[in-house]
PDB file of C-alpha atoms in Angstrom:
ATOM      1  CA  MET A  16      61.628  96.039 142.635  1.00  0.00           C
ATOM      2  CA  LYS A  17      61.523  96.835 146.308  1.00  0.00           C
ATOM      3  CA  LYS A  18      58.182  98.226 147.316  1.00  0.00           C
ATOM      4  CA  LEU A  19      58.385 101.806 148.458  1.00  0.00           C
ATOM      5  CA  PRO A  20      56.487 103.164 151.448  1.00  0.00           C
ATOM      6  CA  SER A  21      52.785 103.290 150.721  1.00  0.00           C
ATOM      7  CA  LYS A  22      51.020 104.506 153.832  1.00  0.00           C
ATOM      8  CA  SER A  23      48.076 106.645 152.951  1.00  0.00           C
ATOM      9  CA  ALA A  24      48.465 110.000 154.602  1.00  0.00           C
ATOM     10  CA  SER A  25      48.581 113.465 153.203  1.00  0.00           C
ATOM     11  CA  LEU A  26      51.518 115.781 153.693  1.00  0.00           C
ATOM     12  CA  ASN A  27      51.285 118.576 156.193  1.00  0.00           C
ATOM     13  CA  PRO A  28      53.535 121.640 155.812  1.00  0.00           C
ATOM     14  CA  LYS A  29      55.965 120.392 158.432  1.00  0.00           C
ATOM     15  CA  GLU A  30      56.364 117.111 156.626  1.00  0.00           C
ATOM     16  CA  LYS A  31      56.844 118.901 153.335  1.00  0.00           C
ATOM     17  CA  LYS A  32      59.560 120.988 154.892  1.00  0.00           C
ATOM     18  CA  HIS A  33      61.209 117.896 156.260  1.00  0.00           C
ATOM     19  CA  ALA A  34      61.030 116.207 152.907  1.00  0.00           C
ATOM     20  CA  ALA A  35      62.493 119.201 151.149  1.00  0.00           C
ATOM     21  CA  SER A  36      65.495 119.049 153.415  1.00  0.00           C
ATOM     22  CA  ALA A  37      65.868 115.316 153.041  1.00  0.00           C
ATOM     23  CA  ALA A  38      68.083 115.616 150.009  1.00  0.00           C
ATOM     24  CA  PRO A  39      70.317 112.685 149.240  1.00  0.00           C
ATOM     25  CA  ALA A  40      73.173 112.398 151.656  1.00  0.00           C
ATOM     26  CA  GLN A  41      76.427 113.716 150.339  1.00  0.00           C
ATOM     27  CA  SER A  42      79.832 112.367 151.053  1.00  0.00           C
ATOM     28  CA  SER A  43      82.964 114.265 150.243  1.00  0.00           C
ATOM     29  CA  GLY A  44      85.308 111.398 151.010  1.00  0.00           C
ATOM     30  CA  LEU A  45      84.877 108.292 148.939  1.00  0.00           C
ATOM     31  CA  HIS A  46      86.117 105.055 150.394  1.00  0.00           C
ATOM     32  CA  LEU A  47      85.491 101.562 149.284  1.00  0.00           C
ATOM     33  CA  HIS A  48      84.084 100.456 152.605  1.00  0.00           C
ATOM     34  CA  THR A  49      81.850 103.385 153.384  1.00  0.00           C
ATOM     35  CA  SER A  50      78.353 104.190 152.290  1.00  0.00           C
ATOM     36  CA  THR A  51      78.316 107.055 149.826  1.00  0.00           C
ATOM     37  CA  ALA A  52      75.514 109.171 148.457  1.00  0.00           C
ATOM     38  CA  VAL A  53      72.599 106.907 149.095  1.00  0.00           C
ATOM     39  CA  GLN A  54      69.712 109.066 150.030  1.00  0.00           C
ATOM     40  CA  LYS A  55      67.596 108.545 153.043  1.00  0.00           C
ATOM     41  CA  PRO A  56      64.420 106.601 152.483  1.00  0.00           C
ATOM     42  CA  ALA A  57      61.299 108.650 152.242  1.00  0.00           C
ATOM     43  CA  PRO A  58      59.611 109.289 155.569  1.00  0.00           C
ATOM     44  CA  ALA A  59      57.046 106.638 156.307  1.00  0.00           C
ATOM     45  CA  ALA A  60      54.246 109.176 156.207  1.00  0.00           C
ATOM     46  CA  TYR A  61      54.760 109.772 152.521  1.00  0.00           C
ATOM     47  CA  VAL A  62      52.259 108.468 150.099  1.00  0.00           C
ATOM     48  CA  MET A  63      53.151 106.124 147.295  1.00  0.00           C
ATOM     49  CA  PRO A  64      49.980 106.080 145.257  1.00  0.00           C
ATOM     50  CA  PRO A  65      49.239 102.546 144.059  1.00  0.00           C
ATOM     51  CA  GLN A  66      49.098 103.725 140.471  1.00  0.00           C
ATOM     52  CA  LEU A  67      52.545 105.260 140.809  1.00  0.00           C
ATOM     53  CA  GLN A  68      53.891 102.123 142.464  1.00  0.00           C
ATOM     54  CA  ALA A  69      52.537 100.065 139.600  1.00  0.00           C
ATOM     55  CA  ALA A  70      53.971 102.456 137.054  1.00  0.00           C
ATOM     56  CA  LEU A  71      57.374 102.372 138.738  1.00  0.00           C
ATOM     57  CA  ASN A  72      57.247  98.593 138.710  1.00  0.00           C
ATOM     58  CA  GLN A  73      56.570  98.711 134.998  1.00  0.00           C
ATOM     59  CA  VAL A  74      59.544 100.996 134.423  1.00  0.00           C
ATOM     60  CA  TRP A  75      61.693  98.638 136.485  1.00  0.00           C
ATOM     61  CA  GLN A  76      60.583  95.610 134.502  1.00  0.00           C
ATOM     62  CA  LYS A  77      61.155  97.430 131.238  1.00  0.00           C
ATOM     63  CA  SER A  78      64.593  98.595 132.349  1.00  0.00           C
ATOM     64  CA  LEU A  79      65.687  95.254 133.737  1.00  0.00           C
ATOM     65  CA  PRO A  80      67.254  93.828 130.556  1.00  0.00           C
ATOM     66  CA  LEU A  81      69.391  96.928 130.144  1.00  0.00           C
ATOM     67  CA  LEU A  82      70.337  96.939 133.812  1.00  0.00           C
ATOM     68  CA  GLN A  83      71.326  93.293 133.533  1.00  0.00           C
ATOM     69  CA  GLN A  84      73.501  94.163 130.552  1.00  0.00           C
ATOM     70  CA  ARG A  85      75.190  96.822 132.631  1.00  0.00           C
ATOM     71  CA  VAL A  86      75.874  94.368 135.413  1.00  0.00           C
ATOM     72  CA  GLY A  87      77.195  92.043 132.729  1.00  0.00           C
ATOM     73  CA  VAL A  88      79.825  94.624 131.848  1.00  0.00           C
ATOM     74  CA  LEU A  89      80.888  94.635 135.496  1.00  0.00           C
ATOM     75  CA  ASP A  90      81.000  90.832 135.373  1.00  0.00           C
ATOM     76  CA  ASP A  91      83.309  90.983 132.381  1.00  0.00           C
ATOM     77  CA  ALA A  92      85.511  93.659 133.897  1.00  0.00           C
ATOM     78  CA  LEU A  93      85.861  91.813 137.168  1.00  0.00           C
ATOM     79  CA  ALA A  94      86.665  88.543 135.433  1.00  0.00           C
ATOM     80  CA  ALA A  95      89.235  90.271 133.240  1.00  0.00           C
ATOM     81  CA  THR A  96      90.800  91.935 136.262  1.00  0.00           C
ATOM     82  CA  LYS A  97      91.061  88.643 138.111  1.00  0.00           C
ATOM     83  CA  ALA A  98      92.726  87.154 135.056  1.00  0.00           C
ATOM     84  CA  GLY A  99      95.070  90.138 134.741  1.00  0.00           C
ATOM     85  CA  GLN A 100      93.579  90.954 131.335  1.00  0.00           C
ATOM     86  CA  LEU A 101      91.587  94.124 131.899  1.00  0.00           C
ATOM     87  CA  ASN A 102      92.068  96.568 129.042  1.00  0.00           C
ATOM     88  CA  PRO A 103      91.451 100.343 129.239  1.00  0.00           C
ATOM     89  CA  GLU A 104      88.302 100.183 127.110  1.00  0.00           C
ATOM     90  CA  LEU A 105      86.627  97.612 129.334  1.00  0.00           C
ATOM     91  CA  ARG A 106      87.757  99.473 132.424  1.00  0.00           C
ATOM     92  CA  ALA A 107      86.211 102.715 131.149  1.00  0.00           C
ATOM     93  CA  ALA A 108      83.017 100.917 130.153  1.00  0.00           C
ATOM     94  CA  ALA A 109      82.773  99.348 133.594  1.00  0.00           C
ATOM     95  CA  ALA A 110      83.254 102.704 135.297  1.00  0.00           C
ATOM     96  CA  LEU A 111      80.499 104.247 133.169  1.00  0.00           C
ATOM     97  CA  GLU A 112      78.024 101.429 133.697  1.00  0.00           C
ATOM     98  CA  ALA A 113      78.740 101.386 137.415  1.00  0.00           C
ATOM     99  CA  HIS A 114      78.110 105.130 137.526  1.00  0.00           C
ATOM    100  CA  ARG A 115      74.768 104.679 135.786  1.00  0.00           C
ATOM    101  CA  LEU A 116      73.731 101.837 138.070  1.00  0.00           C
ATOM    102  CA  ALA A 117      74.742 103.805 141.149  1.00  0.00           C
ATOM    103  CA  GLY A 118      72.607 106.703 140.032  1.00  0.00           C
ATOM    104  CA  LEU A 119      69.544 104.603 139.404  1.00  0.00           C
ATOM    105  CA  LEU A 120      69.186 101.657 141.755  1.00  0.00           C
ATOM    106  CA  GLY A 121      68.480 103.741 144.837  1.00  0.00           C
ATOM    107  CA  THR A 122      65.610 105.430 143.059  1.00  0.00           C
ATOM    108  CA  PHE A 123      63.994 102.028 142.631  1.00  0.00           C
ATOM    109  CA  GLY A 124      64.362 101.289 146.321  1.00  0.00           C
ATOM    110  CA  HIS A 125      67.709  99.487 146.166  1.00  0.00           C
ATOM    111  CA  PRO A 126      70.156 101.620 148.165  1.00  0.00           C
ATOM    112  CA  HIS A 127      72.464  98.643 148.649  1.00  0.00           C
ATOM    113  CA  GLY A 128      72.617  98.343 144.889  1.00  0.00           C
ATOM    114  CA  THR A 129      73.716 101.939 144.658  1.00  0.00           C
ATOM    115  CA  ASP A 130      76.378 101.252 147.295  1.00  0.00           C
ATOM    116  CA  ALA A 131      77.604  98.202 145.432  1.00  0.00           C
ATOM    117  CA  ALA A 132      77.707  99.940 142.073  1.00  0.00           C
ATOM    118  CA  ARG A 133      79.454 102.926 143.620  1.00  0.00           C
ATOM    119  CA  MET A 134      82.255 100.645 144.793  1.00  0.00           C
ATOM    120  CA  PHE A 135      82.820  99.548 141.216  1.00  0.00           C
ATOM    121  CA  GLU A 136      82.715 103.119 139.991  1.00  0.00           C
ATOM    122  CA  ILE A 137      85.274 104.253 142.540  1.00  0.00           C
ATOM    123  CA  VAL A 138      87.645 101.430 141.743  1.00  0.00           C
ATOM    124  CA  PHE A 139      87.382 101.413 137.956  1.00  0.00           C
ATOM    125  CA  ASP A 140      87.330 105.195 137.660  1.00  0.00           C
ATOM    126  CA  SER A 141      90.464 105.574 139.767  1.00  0.00           C
ATOM    127  CA  ASP A 142      94.072 105.515 138.682  1.00  0.00           C
ATOM    128  CA  ALA A 143      94.722 102.537 140.900  1.00  0.00           C
ATOM    129  CA  VAL A 144      96.411  99.460 139.566  1.00  0.00           C
ATOM    130  CA  LEU A 145      93.707  96.832 139.593  1.00  0.00           C
ATOM    131  CA  THR A 146      95.006  93.639 141.063  1.00  0.00           C
ATOM    132  CA  PRO A 147      93.250  90.283 141.215  1.00  0.00           C
ATOM    133  CA  LYS A 148      93.119  90.723 144.990  1.00  0.00           C
ATOM    134  CA  LEU A 149      91.300  94.031 144.646  1.00  0.00           C
ATOM    135  CA  ALA A 150      88.952  92.446 142.141  1.00  0.00           C
ATOM    136  CA  GLU A 151      88.231  89.684 144.616  1.00  0.00           C
ATOM    137  CA  SER A 152      87.184  92.283 147.180  1.00  0.00           C
ATOM    138  CA  LEU A 153      84.504  93.465 144.767  1.00  0.00           C
ATOM    139  CA  SER A 154      82.902  90.047 144.416  1.00  0.00           C
ATOM    140  CA  PRO A 155      80.378  90.588 147.244  1.00  0.00           C
ATOM    141  CA  ALA A 156      79.279  93.831 145.635  1.00  0.00           C
ATOM    142  CA  LEU A 157      78.766  92.021 142.355  1.00  0.00           C
ATOM    143  CA  SER A 158      76.707  89.384 144.140  1.00  0.00           C
ATOM    144  CA  THR A 159      74.545  92.132 145.595  1.00  0.00           C
ATOM    145  CA  LEU A 160      73.882  93.489 142.126  1.00  0.00           C
ATOM    146  CA  HIS A 161      73.023  90.059 140.769  1.00  0.00           C
ATOM    147  CA  THR A 162      70.617  89.474 143.635  1.00  0.00           C
ATOM    148  CA  ILE A 163      68.840  92.736 142.883  1.00  0.00           C
ATOM    149  CA  MET A 164      68.644  91.922 139.186  1.00  0.00           C
ATOM    150  CA  SER A 165      67.065  88.575 139.947  1.00  0.00           C
ATOM    151  CA  LYS A 166      64.177  90.084 141.920  1.00  0.00           C
TER     152      LYS A 166
ATOM    153  CA  MET B   9      50.479 124.432 136.299  1.00  0.00           C
ATOM    154  CA  ARG B  10      54.267 124.261 136.419  1.00  0.00           C
ATOM    155  CA  LYS B  11      56.042 122.948 133.407  1.00  0.00           C
ATOM    156  CA  ILE B  12      59.385 121.196 133.737  1.00  0.00           C
ATOM    157  CA  LEU B  13      61.766 119.890 131.116  1.00  0.00           C
ATOM    158  CA  ILE B  14      63.750 116.767 131.957  1.00  0.00           C
ATOM    159  CA  VAL B  15      66.938 116.277 129.958  1.00  0.00           C
ATOM    160  CA  ASP B  16      68.586 112.904 130.481  1.00  0.00           C
ATOM    161  CA  ASP B  17      69.964 110.323 128.084  1.00  0.00           C
ATOM    162  CA  GLU B  18      68.847 107.435 130.281  1.00  0.00           C
ATOM    163  CA  ASP B  19      65.332 106.242 129.489  1.00  0.00           C
ATOM    164  CA  ASP B  20      64.662 104.863 132.946  1.00  0.00           C
ATOM    165  CA  ILE B  21      65.679 108.046 134.732  1.00  0.00           C
ATOM    166  CA  ARG B  22      63.514 110.147 132.443  1.00  0.00           C
ATOM    167  CA  ALA B  23      60.591 107.788 132.873  1.00  0.00           C
ATOM    168  CA  VAL B  24      60.746 107.704 136.677  1.00  0.00           C
ATOM    169  CA  ALA B  25      61.315 111.423 137.067  1.00  0.00           C
ATOM    170  CA  ALA B  26      58.478 112.216 134.688  1.00  0.00           C
ATOM    171  CA  LEU B  27      56.148 109.811 136.471  1.00  0.00           C
ATOM    172  CA  CYS B  28      56.875 111.309 139.848  1.00  0.00           C
ATOM    173  CA  LEU B  29      56.673 114.920 138.791  1.00  0.00           C
ATOM    174  CA  GLU B  30      53.419 114.366 136.924  1.00  0.00           C
ATOM    175  CA  THR B  31      51.797 112.105 139.499  1.00  0.00           C
ATOM    176  CA  ILE B  32      52.982 113.538 142.795  1.00  0.00           C
ATOM    177  CA  ALA B  33      53.817 117.141 141.977  1.00  0.00           C
ATOM    178  CA  GLY B  34      51.118 117.507 139.368  1.00  0.00           C
ATOM    179  CA  TRP B  35      53.383 119.293 136.916  1.00  0.00           C
ATOM    180  CA  GLU B  36      53.424 119.182 133.156  1.00  0.00           C
ATOM    181  CA  VAL B  37      56.542 117.372 132.036  1.00  0.00           C
ATOM    182  CA  CYS B  38      58.359 117.364 128.744  1.00  0.00           C
ATOM    183  CA  THR B  39      61.522 115.424 128.068  1.00  0.00           C
ATOM    184  CA  ALA B  40      64.630 115.398 125.929  1.00  0.00           C
ATOM    185  CA  THR B  41      67.226 112.701 125.470  1.00  0.00           C
ATOM    186  CA  SER B  42      70.277 114.872 124.810  1.00  0.00           C
ATOM    187  CA  GLY B  43      71.693 118.289 125.473  1.00  0.00           C
ATOM    188  CA  SER B  44      71.040 119.536 121.958  1.00  0.00           C
ATOM    189  CA  GLU B  45      67.468 118.256 121.999  1.00  0.00           C
ATOM    190  CA  GLY B  46      67.074 119.823 125.431  1.00  0.00           C
ATOM    191  CA  ILE B  47      68.038 123.224 124.070  1.00  0.00           C
ATOM    192  CA  ARG B  48      65.522 122.869 121.252  1.00  0.00           C
ATOM    193  CA  ARG B  49      62.792 121.731 123.613  1.00  0.00           C
ATOM    194  CA  ALA B  50      63.542 124.592 125.991  1.00  0.00           C
ATOM    195  CA  LEU B  51      63.035 127.071 123.164  1.00  0.00           C
ATOM    196  CA  GLU B  52      59.847 125.354 122.024  1.00  0.00           C
ATOM    197  CA  THR B  53      58.190 124.762 125.365  1.00  0.00           C
ATOM    198  CA  ARG B  54      59.610 127.549 127.568  1.00  0.00           C
ATOM    199  CA  PRO B  55      59.497 125.460 130.750  1.00  0.00           C
ATOM    200  CA  ASP B  56      59.473 126.929 134.251  1.00  0.00           C
ATOM    201  CA  ALA B  57      62.572 124.891 135.073  1.00  0.00           C
ATOM    202  CA  ILE B  58      64.947 122.393 133.532  1.00  0.00           C
ATOM    203  CA  LEU B  59      66.180 119.241 135.249  1.00  0.00           C
ATOM    204  CA  LEU B  60      69.438 118.543 133.452  1.00  0.00           C
ATOM    205  CA  ASP B  61      71.601 115.458 133.728  1.00  0.00           C
ATOM    206  CA  VAL B  62      75.317 116.105 134.031  1.00  0.00           C
ATOM    207  CA  MET B  63      76.810 113.122 132.266  1.00  0.00           C
ATOM    208  CA  MET B  64      75.488 112.749 128.744  1.00  0.00           C
ATOM    209  CA  PRO B  65      77.222 111.815 125.505  1.00  0.00           C
ATOM    210  CA  GLU B  66      77.911 114.455 122.858  1.00  0.00           C
ATOM    211  CA  MET B  67      76.838 117.451 124.933  1.00  0.00           C
ATOM    212  CA  ASP B  68      77.050 117.098 128.687  1.00  0.00           C
ATOM    213  CA  GLY B  69      74.934 118.961 131.220  1.00  0.00           C
ATOM    214  CA  PRO B  70      77.365 121.784 132.005  1.00  0.00           C
ATOM    215  CA  THR B  71      77.885 122.511 128.301  1.00  0.00           C
ATOM    216  CA  THR B  72      74.144 122.431 127.701  1.00  0.00           C
ATOM    217  CA  PHE B  73      73.698 124.841 130.589  1.00  0.00           C
ATOM    218  CA  GLN B  74      76.236 127.228 129.054  1.00  0.00           C
ATOM    219  CA  HIS B  75      74.339 127.188 125.752  1.00  0.00           C
ATOM    220  CA  LEU B  76      71.088 127.889 127.575  1.00  0.00           C
ATOM    221  CA  GLN B  77      72.728 130.793 129.375  1.00  0.00           C
ATOM    222  CA  GLN B  78      73.987 132.297 126.125  1.00  0.00           C
ATOM    223  CA  ASP B  79      70.531 132.420 124.566  1.00  0.00           C
ATOM    224  CA  PRO B  80      68.382 135.317 125.785  1.00  0.00           C
ATOM    225  CA  HIS B  81      65.276 133.194 125.281  1.00  0.00           C
ATOM    226  CA  THR B  82      66.409 130.515 127.727  1.00  0.00           C
ATOM    227  CA  ARG B  83      68.794 132.418 129.985  1.00  0.00           C
ATOM    228  CA  SER B  84      66.229 133.063 132.685  1.00  0.00           C
ATOM    229  CA  ILE B  85      64.986 129.482 132.964  1.00  0.00           C
ATOM    230  CA  PRO B  86      66.295 128.000 136.217  1.00  0.00           C
ATOM    231  CA  VAL B  87      68.361 124.870 135.707  1.00  0.00           C
ATOM    232  CA  LEU B  88      68.821 122.110 138.250  1.00  0.00           C
ATOM    233  CA  LEU B  89      71.665 119.737 137.556  1.00  0.00           C
ATOM    234  CA  LEU B  90      71.063 116.088 138.311  1.00  0.00           C
ATOM    235  CA  THR B  91      74.200 114.107 138.972  1.00  0.00           C
ATOM    236  CA  ALA B  92      75.426 110.821 140.342  1.00  0.00           C
ATOM    237  CA  LYS B  93      78.795 112.439 141.001  1.00  0.00           C
ATOM    238  CA  VAL B  94      79.087 112.441 144.744  1.00  0.00           C
ATOM    239  CA  GLN B  95      82.448 114.046 145.302  1.00  0.00           C
ATOM    240  CA  GLY B  96      82.251 117.419 146.984  1.00  0.00           C
ATOM    241  CA  ALA B  97      84.580 119.035 144.462  1.00  0.00           C
ATOM    242  CA  ASP B  98      82.284 118.084 141.591  1.00  0.00           C
ATOM    243  CA  GLN B  99      79.227 119.333 143.410  1.00  0.00           C
ATOM    244  CA  ARG B 100      80.892 122.667 144.197  1.00  0.00           C
ATOM    245  CA  ARG B 101      82.098 123.065 140.624  1.00  0.00           C
ATOM    246  CA  PHE B 102      78.578 122.560 139.338  1.00  0.00           C
ATOM    247  CA  ALA B 103      77.110 124.925 141.903  1.00  0.00           C
ATOM    248  CA  ASP B 104      79.670 127.584 140.994  1.00  0.00           C
ATOM    249  CA  MET B 105      78.467 127.552 137.404  1.00  0.00           C
ATOM    250  CA  GLY B 106      75.347 129.393 138.435  1.00  0.00           C
ATOM    251  CA  VAL B 107      72.789 126.642 138.300  1.00  0.00           C
ATOM    252  CA  ALA B 108      69.794 126.922 140.606  1.00  0.00           C
ATOM    253  CA  ALA B 109      70.624 123.701 142.408  1.00  0.00           C
ATOM    254  CA  VAL B 110      72.518 120.453 142.176  1.00  0.00           C
ATOM    255  CA  LEU B 111      70.423 117.374 142.931  1.00  0.00           C
ATOM    256  CA  SER B 112      71.891 113.959 143.529  1.00  0.00           C
ATOM    257  CA  LYS B 113      71.161 110.641 141.926  1.00  0.00           C
ATOM    258  CA  PRO B 114      69.739 108.402 143.040  1.00  0.00           C
ATOM    259  CA  PHE B 115      66.807 110.634 143.801  1.00  0.00           C
ATOM    260  CA  ASP B 116      63.862 109.732 145.961  1.00  0.00           C
ATOM    261  CA  PRO B 117      60.829 109.427 143.692  1.00  0.00           C
ATOM    262  CA  LEU B 118      58.536 110.542 146.481  1.00  0.00           C
ATOM    263  CA  THR B 119      60.370 113.765 147.238  1.00  0.00           C
ATOM    264  CA  LEU B 120      61.891 114.802 143.921  1.00  0.00           C
ATOM    265  CA  GLY B 121      59.195 117.381 143.332  1.00  0.00           C
ATOM    266  CA  LEU B 122      59.596 118.735 146.836  1.00  0.00           C
ATOM    267  CA  GLN B 123      63.344 119.030 146.374  1.00  0.00           C
ATOM    268  CA  ILE B 124      62.869 120.966 143.167  1.00  0.00           C
ATOM    269  CA  SER B 125      60.210 123.203 144.710  1.00  0.00           C
ATOM    270  CA  ALA B 126      62.381 123.891 147.710  1.00  0.00           C
ATOM    271  CA  ALA B 127      65.403 124.692 145.568  1.00  0.00           C
ATOM    272  CA  LEU B 128      63.427 127.115 143.427  1.00  0.00           C
ATOM    273  CA  GLY B 129      61.320 128.594 146.199  1.00  0.00           C
ATOM    274  CA  TRP B 130      58.124 127.417 144.600  1.00  0.00           C
ATOM    275  CA  GLU B 131      54.944 127.272 146.622  1.00  0.00           C
ATOM    276  CA  ARG B 132      53.405 123.811 146.610  1.00  0.00           C
TER     277      ARG B 132
END
């Protein structure tokens, strides 16, 4: 798990106001090659108490097997697409797992993981005909997810 | 002390959100793993707010919200939807339902409490 900012400083009202407005970035247009709703990192002045950091690490470690399973579904879907054998059930499962990964990885300090998973979600949740060429374009995103899962 | 109910079918999301809201915001947190359990827990615990995931099996967040709105005991509890849906149309549709706010996943663990407080006008 990527370590989150941990500078020890308390929040003043101005910082609190800034933080309150620092909601995750929204994007109305979804494109495969653009960053989507990955929220801005917390301002450096924010405190990550060591106990919380440790607890988050524990949650990450506990969640890792399930997250790896989810990435495994994307593996299967991508392989099936490349082979021209993707069925609707696997496609739907891949879209769901990608959605879940996209919604979680950024929280653990992996915004690139959210980006990568979002690409899968966009593609598998669309009505587009999935060609082997399109599947090939997702390979770097899959590598990103595997790298994160191996940390 | 504020009390918040987190309703999400994903264990990791519930765990992280609860950790952050307890540790950083200092709130009392209760959790539910489904919409139907969330409705029961809302009646039992009468939280100050409900953080409700949109995409859940069986009963999704919007349907759960409608049930909460229909019950006079839970109608006045502010609900914040939590969603990984990033398309503007989805966000507007959720906002138009009458929820207090729509928060995006992934959320920042350090500022989740501040986002909720800001959305609800709570003093910190």
